[in-house]
PDB file of C-alpha atoms and ligand atoms in Angstrom:
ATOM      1  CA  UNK A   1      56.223 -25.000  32.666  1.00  0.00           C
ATOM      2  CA  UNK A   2      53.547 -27.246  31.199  1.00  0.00           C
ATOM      3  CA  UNK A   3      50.033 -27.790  33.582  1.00  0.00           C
ATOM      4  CA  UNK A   4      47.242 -30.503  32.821  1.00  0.00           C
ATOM      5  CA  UNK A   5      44.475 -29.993  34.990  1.00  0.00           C
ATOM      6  CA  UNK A   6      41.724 -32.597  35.404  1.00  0.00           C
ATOM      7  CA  UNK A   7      38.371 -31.749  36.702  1.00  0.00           C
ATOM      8  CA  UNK A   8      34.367 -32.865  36.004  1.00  0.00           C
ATOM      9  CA  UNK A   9      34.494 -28.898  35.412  1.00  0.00           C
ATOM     10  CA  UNK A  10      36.291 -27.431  32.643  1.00  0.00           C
ATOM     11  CA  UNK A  11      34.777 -24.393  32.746  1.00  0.00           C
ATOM     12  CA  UNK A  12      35.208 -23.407  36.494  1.00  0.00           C
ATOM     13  CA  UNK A  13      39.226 -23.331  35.350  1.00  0.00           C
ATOM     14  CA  UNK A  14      38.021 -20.252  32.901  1.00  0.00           C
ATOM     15  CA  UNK A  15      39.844 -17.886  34.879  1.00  0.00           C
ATOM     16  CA  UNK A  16      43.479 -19.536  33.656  1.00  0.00           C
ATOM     17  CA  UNK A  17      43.078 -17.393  30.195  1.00  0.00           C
ATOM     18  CA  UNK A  18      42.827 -13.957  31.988  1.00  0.00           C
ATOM     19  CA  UNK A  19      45.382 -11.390  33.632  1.00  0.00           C
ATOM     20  CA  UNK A  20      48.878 -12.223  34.269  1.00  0.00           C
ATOM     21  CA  UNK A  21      48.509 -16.220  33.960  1.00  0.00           C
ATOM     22  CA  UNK A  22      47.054 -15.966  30.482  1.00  0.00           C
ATOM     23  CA  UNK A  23      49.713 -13.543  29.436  1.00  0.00           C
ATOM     24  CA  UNK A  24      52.090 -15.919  30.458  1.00  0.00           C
ATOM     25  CA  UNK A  25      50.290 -18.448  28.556  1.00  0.00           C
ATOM     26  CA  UNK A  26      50.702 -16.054  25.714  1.00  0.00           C
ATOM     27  CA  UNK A  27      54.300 -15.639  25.744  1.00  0.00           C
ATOM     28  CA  UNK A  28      54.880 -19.398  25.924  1.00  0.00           C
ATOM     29  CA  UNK A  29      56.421 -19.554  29.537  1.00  0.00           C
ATOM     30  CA  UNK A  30      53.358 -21.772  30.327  1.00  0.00           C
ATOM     31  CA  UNK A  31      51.006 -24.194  28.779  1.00  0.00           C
ATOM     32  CA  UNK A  32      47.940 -25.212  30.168  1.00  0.00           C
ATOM     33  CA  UNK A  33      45.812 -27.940  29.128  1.00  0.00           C
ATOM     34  CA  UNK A  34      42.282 -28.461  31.006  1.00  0.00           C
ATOM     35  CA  UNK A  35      40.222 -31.901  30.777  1.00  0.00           C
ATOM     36  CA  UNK A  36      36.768 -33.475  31.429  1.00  0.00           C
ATOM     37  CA  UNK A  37      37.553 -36.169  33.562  1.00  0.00           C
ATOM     38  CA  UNK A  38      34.633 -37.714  31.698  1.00  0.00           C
ATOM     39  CA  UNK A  39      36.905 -38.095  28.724  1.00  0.00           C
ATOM     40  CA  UNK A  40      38.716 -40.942  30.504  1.00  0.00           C
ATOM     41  CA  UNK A  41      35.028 -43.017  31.341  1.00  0.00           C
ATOM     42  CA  UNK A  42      34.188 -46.034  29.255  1.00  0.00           C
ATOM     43  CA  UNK A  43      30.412 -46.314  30.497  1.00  0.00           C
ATOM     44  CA  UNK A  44      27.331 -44.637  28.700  1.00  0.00           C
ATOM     45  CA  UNK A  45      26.540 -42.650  31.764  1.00  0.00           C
ATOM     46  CA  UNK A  46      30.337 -41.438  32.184  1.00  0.00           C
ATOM     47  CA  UNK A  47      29.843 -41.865  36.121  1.00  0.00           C
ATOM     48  CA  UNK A  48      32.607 -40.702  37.647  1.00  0.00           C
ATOM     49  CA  UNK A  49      31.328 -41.807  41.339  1.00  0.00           C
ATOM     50  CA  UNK A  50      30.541 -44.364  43.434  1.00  0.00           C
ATOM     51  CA  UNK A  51      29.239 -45.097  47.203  1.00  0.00           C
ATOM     52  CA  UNK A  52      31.715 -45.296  50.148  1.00  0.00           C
ATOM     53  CA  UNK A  53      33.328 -48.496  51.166  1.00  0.00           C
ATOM     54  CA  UNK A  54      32.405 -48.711  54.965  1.00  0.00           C
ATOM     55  CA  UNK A  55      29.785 -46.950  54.500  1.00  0.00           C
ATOM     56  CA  UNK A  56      28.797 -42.831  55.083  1.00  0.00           C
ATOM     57  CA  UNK A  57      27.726 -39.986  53.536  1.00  0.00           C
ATOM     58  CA  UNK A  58      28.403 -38.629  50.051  1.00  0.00           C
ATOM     59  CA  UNK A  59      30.033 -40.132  46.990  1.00  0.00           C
ATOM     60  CA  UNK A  60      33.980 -41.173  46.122  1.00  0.00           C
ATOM     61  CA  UNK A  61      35.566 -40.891  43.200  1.00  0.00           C
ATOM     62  CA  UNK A  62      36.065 -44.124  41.582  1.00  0.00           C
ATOM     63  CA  UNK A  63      39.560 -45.037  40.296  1.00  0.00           C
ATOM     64  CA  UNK A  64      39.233 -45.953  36.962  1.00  0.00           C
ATOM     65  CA  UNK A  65      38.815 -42.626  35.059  1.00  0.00           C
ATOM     66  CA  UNK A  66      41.724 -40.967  37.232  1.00  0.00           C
ATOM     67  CA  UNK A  67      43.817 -43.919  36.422  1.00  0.00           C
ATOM     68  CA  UNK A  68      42.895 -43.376  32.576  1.00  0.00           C
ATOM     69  CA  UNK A  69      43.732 -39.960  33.131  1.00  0.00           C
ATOM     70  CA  UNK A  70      46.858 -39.682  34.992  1.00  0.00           C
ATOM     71  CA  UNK A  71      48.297 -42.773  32.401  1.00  0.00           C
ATOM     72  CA  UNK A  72      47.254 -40.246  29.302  1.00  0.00           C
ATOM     73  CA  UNK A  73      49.229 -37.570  30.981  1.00  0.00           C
ATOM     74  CA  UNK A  74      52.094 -38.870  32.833  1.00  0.00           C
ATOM     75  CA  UNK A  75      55.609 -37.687  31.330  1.00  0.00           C
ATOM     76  CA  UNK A  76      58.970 -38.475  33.110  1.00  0.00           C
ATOM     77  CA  UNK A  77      58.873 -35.143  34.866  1.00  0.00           C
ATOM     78  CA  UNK A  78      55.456 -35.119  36.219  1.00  0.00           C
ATOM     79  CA  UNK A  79      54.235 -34.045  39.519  1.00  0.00           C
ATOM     80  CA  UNK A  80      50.762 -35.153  40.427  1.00  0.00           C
ATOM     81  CA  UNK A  81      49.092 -32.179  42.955  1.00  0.00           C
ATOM     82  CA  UNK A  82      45.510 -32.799  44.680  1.00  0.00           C
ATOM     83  CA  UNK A  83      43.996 -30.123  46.839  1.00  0.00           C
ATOM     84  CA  UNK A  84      42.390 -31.861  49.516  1.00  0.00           C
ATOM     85  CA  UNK A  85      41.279 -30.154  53.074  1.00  0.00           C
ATOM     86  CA  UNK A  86      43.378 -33.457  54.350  1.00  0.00           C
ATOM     87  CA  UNK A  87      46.655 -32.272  52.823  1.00  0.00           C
ATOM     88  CA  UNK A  88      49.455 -30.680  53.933  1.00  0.00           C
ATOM     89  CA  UNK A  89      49.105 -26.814  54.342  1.00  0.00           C
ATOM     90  CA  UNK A  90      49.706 -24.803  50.859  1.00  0.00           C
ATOM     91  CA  UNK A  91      52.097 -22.137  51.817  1.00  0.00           C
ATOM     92  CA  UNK A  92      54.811 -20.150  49.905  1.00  0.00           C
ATOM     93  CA  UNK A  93      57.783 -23.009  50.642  1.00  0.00           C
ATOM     94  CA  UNK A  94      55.162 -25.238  48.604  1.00  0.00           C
ATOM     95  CA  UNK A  95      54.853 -22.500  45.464  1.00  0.00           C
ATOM     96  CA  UNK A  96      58.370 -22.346  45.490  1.00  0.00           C
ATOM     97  CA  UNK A  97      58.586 -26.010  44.830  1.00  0.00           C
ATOM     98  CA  UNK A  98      55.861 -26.537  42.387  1.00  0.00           C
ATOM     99  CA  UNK A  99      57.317 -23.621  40.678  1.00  0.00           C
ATOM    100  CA  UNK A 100      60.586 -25.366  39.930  1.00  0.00           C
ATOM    101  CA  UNK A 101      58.326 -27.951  38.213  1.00  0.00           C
ATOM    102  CA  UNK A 102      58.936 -28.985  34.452  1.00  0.00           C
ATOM    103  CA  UNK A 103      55.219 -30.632  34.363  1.00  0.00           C
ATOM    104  CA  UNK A 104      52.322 -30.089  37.231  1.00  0.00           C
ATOM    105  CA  UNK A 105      49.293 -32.513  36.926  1.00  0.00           C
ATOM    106  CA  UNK A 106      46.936 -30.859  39.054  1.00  0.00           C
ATOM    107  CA  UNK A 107      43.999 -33.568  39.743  1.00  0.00           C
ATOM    108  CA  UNK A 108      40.320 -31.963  41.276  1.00  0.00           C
ATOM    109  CA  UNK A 109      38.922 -34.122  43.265  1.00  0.00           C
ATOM    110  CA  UNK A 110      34.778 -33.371  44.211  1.00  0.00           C
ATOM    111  CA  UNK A 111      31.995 -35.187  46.216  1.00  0.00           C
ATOM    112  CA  UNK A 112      33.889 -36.783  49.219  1.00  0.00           C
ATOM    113  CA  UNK A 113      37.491 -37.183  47.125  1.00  0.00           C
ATOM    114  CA  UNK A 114      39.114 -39.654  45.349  1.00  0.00           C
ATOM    115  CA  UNK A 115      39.594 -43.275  45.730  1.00  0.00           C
ATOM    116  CA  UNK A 116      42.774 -43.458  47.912  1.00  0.00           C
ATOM    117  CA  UNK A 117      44.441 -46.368  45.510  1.00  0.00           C
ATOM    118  CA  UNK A 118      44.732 -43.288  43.035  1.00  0.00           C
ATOM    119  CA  UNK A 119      46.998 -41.477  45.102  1.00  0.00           C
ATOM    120  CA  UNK A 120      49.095 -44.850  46.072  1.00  0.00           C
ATOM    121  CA  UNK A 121      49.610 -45.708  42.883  1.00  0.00           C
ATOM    122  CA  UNK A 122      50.705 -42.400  41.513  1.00  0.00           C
ATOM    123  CA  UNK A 123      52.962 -41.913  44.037  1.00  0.00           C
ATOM    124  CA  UNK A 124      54.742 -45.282  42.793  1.00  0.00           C
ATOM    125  CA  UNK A 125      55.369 -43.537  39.589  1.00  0.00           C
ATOM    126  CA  UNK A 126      55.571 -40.009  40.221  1.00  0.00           C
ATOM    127  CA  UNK A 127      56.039 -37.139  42.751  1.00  0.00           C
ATOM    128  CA  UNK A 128      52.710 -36.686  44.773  1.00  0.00           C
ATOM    129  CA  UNK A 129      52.184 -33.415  46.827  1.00  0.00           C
ATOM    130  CA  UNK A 130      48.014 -33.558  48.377  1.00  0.00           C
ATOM    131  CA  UNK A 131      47.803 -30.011  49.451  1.00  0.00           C
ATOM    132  CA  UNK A 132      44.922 -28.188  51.597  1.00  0.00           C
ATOM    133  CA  UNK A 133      44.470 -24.234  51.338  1.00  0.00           C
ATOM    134  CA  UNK A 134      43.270 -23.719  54.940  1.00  0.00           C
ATOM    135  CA  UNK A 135      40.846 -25.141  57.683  1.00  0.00           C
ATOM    136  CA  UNK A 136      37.973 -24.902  56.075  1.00  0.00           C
ATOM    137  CA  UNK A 137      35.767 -27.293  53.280  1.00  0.00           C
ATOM    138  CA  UNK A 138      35.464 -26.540  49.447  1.00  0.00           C
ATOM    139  CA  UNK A 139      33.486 -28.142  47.471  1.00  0.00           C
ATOM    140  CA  UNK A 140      36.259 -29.510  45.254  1.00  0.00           C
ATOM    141  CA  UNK A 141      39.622 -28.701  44.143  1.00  0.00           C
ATOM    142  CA  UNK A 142      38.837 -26.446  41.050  1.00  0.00           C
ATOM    143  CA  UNK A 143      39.207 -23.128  43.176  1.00  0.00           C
ATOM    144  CA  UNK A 144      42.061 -24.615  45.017  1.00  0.00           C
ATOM    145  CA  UNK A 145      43.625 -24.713  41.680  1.00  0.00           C
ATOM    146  CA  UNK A 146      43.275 -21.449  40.904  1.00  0.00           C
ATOM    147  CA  UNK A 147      45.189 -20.026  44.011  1.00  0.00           C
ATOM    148  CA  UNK A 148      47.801 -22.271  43.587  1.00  0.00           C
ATOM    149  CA  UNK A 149      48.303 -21.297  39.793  1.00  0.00           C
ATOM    150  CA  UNK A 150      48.412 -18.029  41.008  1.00  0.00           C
ATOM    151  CA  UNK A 151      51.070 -18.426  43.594  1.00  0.00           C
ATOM    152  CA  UNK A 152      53.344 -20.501  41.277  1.00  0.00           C
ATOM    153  CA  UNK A 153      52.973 -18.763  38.140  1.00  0.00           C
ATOM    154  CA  UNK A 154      54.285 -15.217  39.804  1.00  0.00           C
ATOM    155  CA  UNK A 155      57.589 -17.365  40.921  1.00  0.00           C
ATOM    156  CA  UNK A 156      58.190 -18.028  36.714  1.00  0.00           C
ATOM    157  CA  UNK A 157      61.283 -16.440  36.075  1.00  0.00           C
ATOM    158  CA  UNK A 158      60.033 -13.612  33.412  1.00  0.00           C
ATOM    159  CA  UNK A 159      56.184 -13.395  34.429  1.00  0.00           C
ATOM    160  CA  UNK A 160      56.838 -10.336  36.935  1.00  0.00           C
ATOM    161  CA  UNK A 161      58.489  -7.747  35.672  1.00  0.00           C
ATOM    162  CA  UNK A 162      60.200  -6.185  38.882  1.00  0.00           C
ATOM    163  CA  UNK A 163      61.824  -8.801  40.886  1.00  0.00           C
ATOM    164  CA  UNK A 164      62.259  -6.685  43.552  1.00  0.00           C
ATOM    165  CA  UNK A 165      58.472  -6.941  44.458  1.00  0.00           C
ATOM    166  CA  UNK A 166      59.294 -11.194  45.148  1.00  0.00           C
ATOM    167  CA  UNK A 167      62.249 -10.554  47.264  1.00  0.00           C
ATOM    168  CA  UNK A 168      60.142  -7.725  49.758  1.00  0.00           C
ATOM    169  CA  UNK A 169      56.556  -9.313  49.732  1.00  0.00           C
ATOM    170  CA  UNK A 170      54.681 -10.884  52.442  1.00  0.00           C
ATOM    171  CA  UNK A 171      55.749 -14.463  53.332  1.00  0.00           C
ATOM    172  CA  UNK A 172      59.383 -14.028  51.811  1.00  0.00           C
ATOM    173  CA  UNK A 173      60.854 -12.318  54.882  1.00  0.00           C
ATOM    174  CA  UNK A 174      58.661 -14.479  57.462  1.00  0.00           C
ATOM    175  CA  UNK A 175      56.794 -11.343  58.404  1.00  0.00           C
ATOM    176  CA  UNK A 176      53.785  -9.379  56.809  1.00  0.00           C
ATOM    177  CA  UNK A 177      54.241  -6.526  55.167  1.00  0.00           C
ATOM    178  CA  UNK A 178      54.041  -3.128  56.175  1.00  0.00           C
ATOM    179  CA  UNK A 179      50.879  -0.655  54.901  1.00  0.00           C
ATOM    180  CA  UNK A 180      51.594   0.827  51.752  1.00  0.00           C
ATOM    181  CA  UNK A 181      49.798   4.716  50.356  1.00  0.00           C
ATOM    182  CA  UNK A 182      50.185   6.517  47.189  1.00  0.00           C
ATOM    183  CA  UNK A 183      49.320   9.653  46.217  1.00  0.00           C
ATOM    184  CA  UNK A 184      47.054  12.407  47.081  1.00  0.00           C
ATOM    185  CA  UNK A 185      48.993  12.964  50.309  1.00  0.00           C
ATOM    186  CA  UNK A 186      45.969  13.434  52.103  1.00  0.00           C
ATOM    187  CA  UNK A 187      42.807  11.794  51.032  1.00  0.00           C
ATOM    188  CA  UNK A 188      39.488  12.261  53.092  1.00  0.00           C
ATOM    189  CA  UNK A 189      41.135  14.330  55.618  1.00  0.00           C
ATOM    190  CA  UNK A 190      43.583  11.125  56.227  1.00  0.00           C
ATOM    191  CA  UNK A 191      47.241  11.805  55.601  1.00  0.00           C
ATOM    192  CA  UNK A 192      50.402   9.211  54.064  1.00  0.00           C
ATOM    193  CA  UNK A 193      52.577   8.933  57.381  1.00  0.00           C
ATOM    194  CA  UNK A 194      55.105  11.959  57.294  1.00  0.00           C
ATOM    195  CA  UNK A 195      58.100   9.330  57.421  1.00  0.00           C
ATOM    196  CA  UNK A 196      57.352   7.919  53.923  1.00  0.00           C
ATOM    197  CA  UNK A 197      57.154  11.397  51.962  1.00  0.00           C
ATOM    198  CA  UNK A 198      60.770  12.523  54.283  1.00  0.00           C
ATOM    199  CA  UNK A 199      62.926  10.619  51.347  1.00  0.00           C
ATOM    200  CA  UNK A 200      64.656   9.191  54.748  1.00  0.00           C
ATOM    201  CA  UNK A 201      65.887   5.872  53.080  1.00  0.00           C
ATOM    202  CA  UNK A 202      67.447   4.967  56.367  1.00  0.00           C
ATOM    203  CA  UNK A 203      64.214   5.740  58.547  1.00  0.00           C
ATOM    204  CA  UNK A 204      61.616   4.981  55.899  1.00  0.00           C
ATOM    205  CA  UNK A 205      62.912   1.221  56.116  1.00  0.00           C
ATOM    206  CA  UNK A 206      63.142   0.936  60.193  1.00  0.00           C
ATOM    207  CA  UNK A 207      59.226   2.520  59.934  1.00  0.00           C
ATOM    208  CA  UNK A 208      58.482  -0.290  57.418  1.00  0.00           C
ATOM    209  CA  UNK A 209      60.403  -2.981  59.293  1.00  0.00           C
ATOM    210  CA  UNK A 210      58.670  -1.745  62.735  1.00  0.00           C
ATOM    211  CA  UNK A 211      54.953  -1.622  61.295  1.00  0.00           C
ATOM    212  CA  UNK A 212      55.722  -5.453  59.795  1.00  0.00           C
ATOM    213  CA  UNK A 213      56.797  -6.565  63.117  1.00  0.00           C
ATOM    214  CA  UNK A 214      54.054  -5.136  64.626  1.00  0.00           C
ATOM    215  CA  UNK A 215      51.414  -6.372  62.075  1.00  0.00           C
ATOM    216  CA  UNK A 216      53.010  -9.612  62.508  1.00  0.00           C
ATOM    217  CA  UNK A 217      52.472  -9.545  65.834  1.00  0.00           C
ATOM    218  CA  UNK A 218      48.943  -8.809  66.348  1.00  0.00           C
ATOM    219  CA  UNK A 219      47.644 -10.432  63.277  1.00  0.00           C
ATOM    220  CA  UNK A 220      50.327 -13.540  62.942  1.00  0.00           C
ATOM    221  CA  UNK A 221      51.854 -14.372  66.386  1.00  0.00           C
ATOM    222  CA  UNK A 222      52.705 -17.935  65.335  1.00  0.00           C
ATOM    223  CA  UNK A 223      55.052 -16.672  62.257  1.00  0.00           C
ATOM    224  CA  UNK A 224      57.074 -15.182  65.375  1.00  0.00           C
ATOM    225  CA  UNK A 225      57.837 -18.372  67.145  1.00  0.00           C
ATOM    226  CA  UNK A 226      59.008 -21.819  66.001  1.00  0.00           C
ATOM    227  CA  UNK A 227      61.420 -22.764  63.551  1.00  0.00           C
ATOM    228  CA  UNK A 228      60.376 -20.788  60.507  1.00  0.00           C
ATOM    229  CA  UNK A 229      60.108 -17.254  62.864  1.00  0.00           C
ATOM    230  CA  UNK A 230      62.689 -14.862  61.470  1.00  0.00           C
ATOM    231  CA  UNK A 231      65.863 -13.078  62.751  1.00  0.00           C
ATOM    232  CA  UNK A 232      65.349 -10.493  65.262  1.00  0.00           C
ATOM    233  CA  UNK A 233      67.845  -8.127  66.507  1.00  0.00           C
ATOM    234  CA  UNK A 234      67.909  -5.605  69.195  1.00  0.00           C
ATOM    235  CA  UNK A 235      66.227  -2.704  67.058  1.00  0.00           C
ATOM    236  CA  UNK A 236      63.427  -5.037  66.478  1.00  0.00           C
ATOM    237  CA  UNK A 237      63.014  -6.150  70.060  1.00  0.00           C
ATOM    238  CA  UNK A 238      62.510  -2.828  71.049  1.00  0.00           C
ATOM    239  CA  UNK A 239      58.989  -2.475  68.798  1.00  0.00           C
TER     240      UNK A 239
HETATM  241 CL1  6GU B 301      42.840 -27.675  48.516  1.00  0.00          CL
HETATM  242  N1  6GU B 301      40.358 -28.594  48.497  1.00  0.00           N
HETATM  243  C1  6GU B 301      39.139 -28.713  49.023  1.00  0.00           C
HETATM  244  N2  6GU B 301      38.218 -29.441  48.381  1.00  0.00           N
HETATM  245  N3  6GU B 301      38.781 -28.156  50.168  1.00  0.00           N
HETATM  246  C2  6GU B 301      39.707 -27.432  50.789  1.00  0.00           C
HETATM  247  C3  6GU B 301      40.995 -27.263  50.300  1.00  0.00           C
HETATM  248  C4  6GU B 301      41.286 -27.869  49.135  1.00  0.00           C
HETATM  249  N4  6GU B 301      41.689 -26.502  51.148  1.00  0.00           N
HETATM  250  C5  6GU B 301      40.871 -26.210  52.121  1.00  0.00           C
HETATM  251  N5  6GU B 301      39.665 -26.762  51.919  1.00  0.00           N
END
């Protein structure tokens, strides 16, 4: 997977070279390019702003950079992503797609975002997805970017090494996980449930099914109704 991000600050995307993403950088499963947005400005100042149309508060980013930009970068297989608090909600469906991804062009919008016409007209020539990471306001995309690297780049086929941890984590089974404990068996007078240390296959999964369903269900009532709520059967019920 190749990744172009775009930002007025490079060095806020520091954290791409370290951990698992930068080992996967190292291997050669992903490239990642990061840009000054400035690069793409034609004025001494390199303004990258302007005030609202309409009028209001703050500053917008003005279209002629990003449409610099996003020309320079634009391949056949590109996908344009913006993190925006007005997107759609990031969630695990939404790594899963990004991750099948030849080329992600991850634009980071700041002040009070960019000029809509930017969006419009890269969404005439590419794949657009604006995604939000919650209800809540950063102050520009650049963290946003981070999360969402992280979430895609552990869906690579190669950068985890057990698979088995995808296929039982959080989110994939539409409930949360149970608690997990290693060893010492009892640690500040506090001991691992008896169940887990039984070597009970059969029991130590209903234990781990019943405490997700019951984390689930105090923490995350929604993931139990609506379309998306998983599979119950009659074992379940009874929790
Ligand atoms: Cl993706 N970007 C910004 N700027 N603010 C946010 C967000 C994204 N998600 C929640 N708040």
């Amino acid at each position: 997977m190749r990744v172009d991000v775009v930002t007025i600050f490079p060095e806020y995307l520091s954290p791409l070279s370290l951990s698992l993403i930068g080992k996967a950088r190292g291997t050669g499963l992903l490239s990642v390019d990061v840009h000054d947005l400035r690069t793409w400005t034609s004025d001494v100042h390199r303004t990258v702003d302007d005030t609202p149309y309409g009028g209001g508060p703050g500053m917008v980013m003005r279209p002629e950079p990003w449409g610099q930009a996003l020309d320079a970068l634009a391949t056949p297989s590109s996908r344009l992503v913006v993190p925006t608090p007005v997107g759609a909600p990031f969630t695990q469906a939404t790594a899963h797609a990004l991750a099948s991804s030849e080329h992600l062009i991850f634009a980071c919008g700041r002040y009070e975002g960019i000029d809509q016409r930017v969006i419009d007209h890269a969404a005439a020539r590419m794949p657009v997805t604006e995604v939000s990471l919650g209800d809540y306001v950063l102050f520009g995309g650049e963290v946003a970017v981070l999360v969402i690297m992280e979430a895609v780049v552990r869906l690579l086929p190669g950068v985890l090494g057990n698979a088995d941890s995808l296929a039982e984590e959080s989110h994939a089974a539409g409930l949360l996980e149970a608690p997990v404990y290693t060893k010492p068996p009892v640690w500040r007078d506090l001991a691992v449930p008896d169940i887990l240390r039984s070597g009970d296959h059969g029991r130590i999964a209903r234990w781990r099914r019943d405490e997700s369903l019951r984390r689930t269900a105090l923490r995350r009532p929604d993931m139990l109704t609506g379309p998306n709520a998983p599979d119950l059967d009659k074992a379940d019920r009874a929790v």
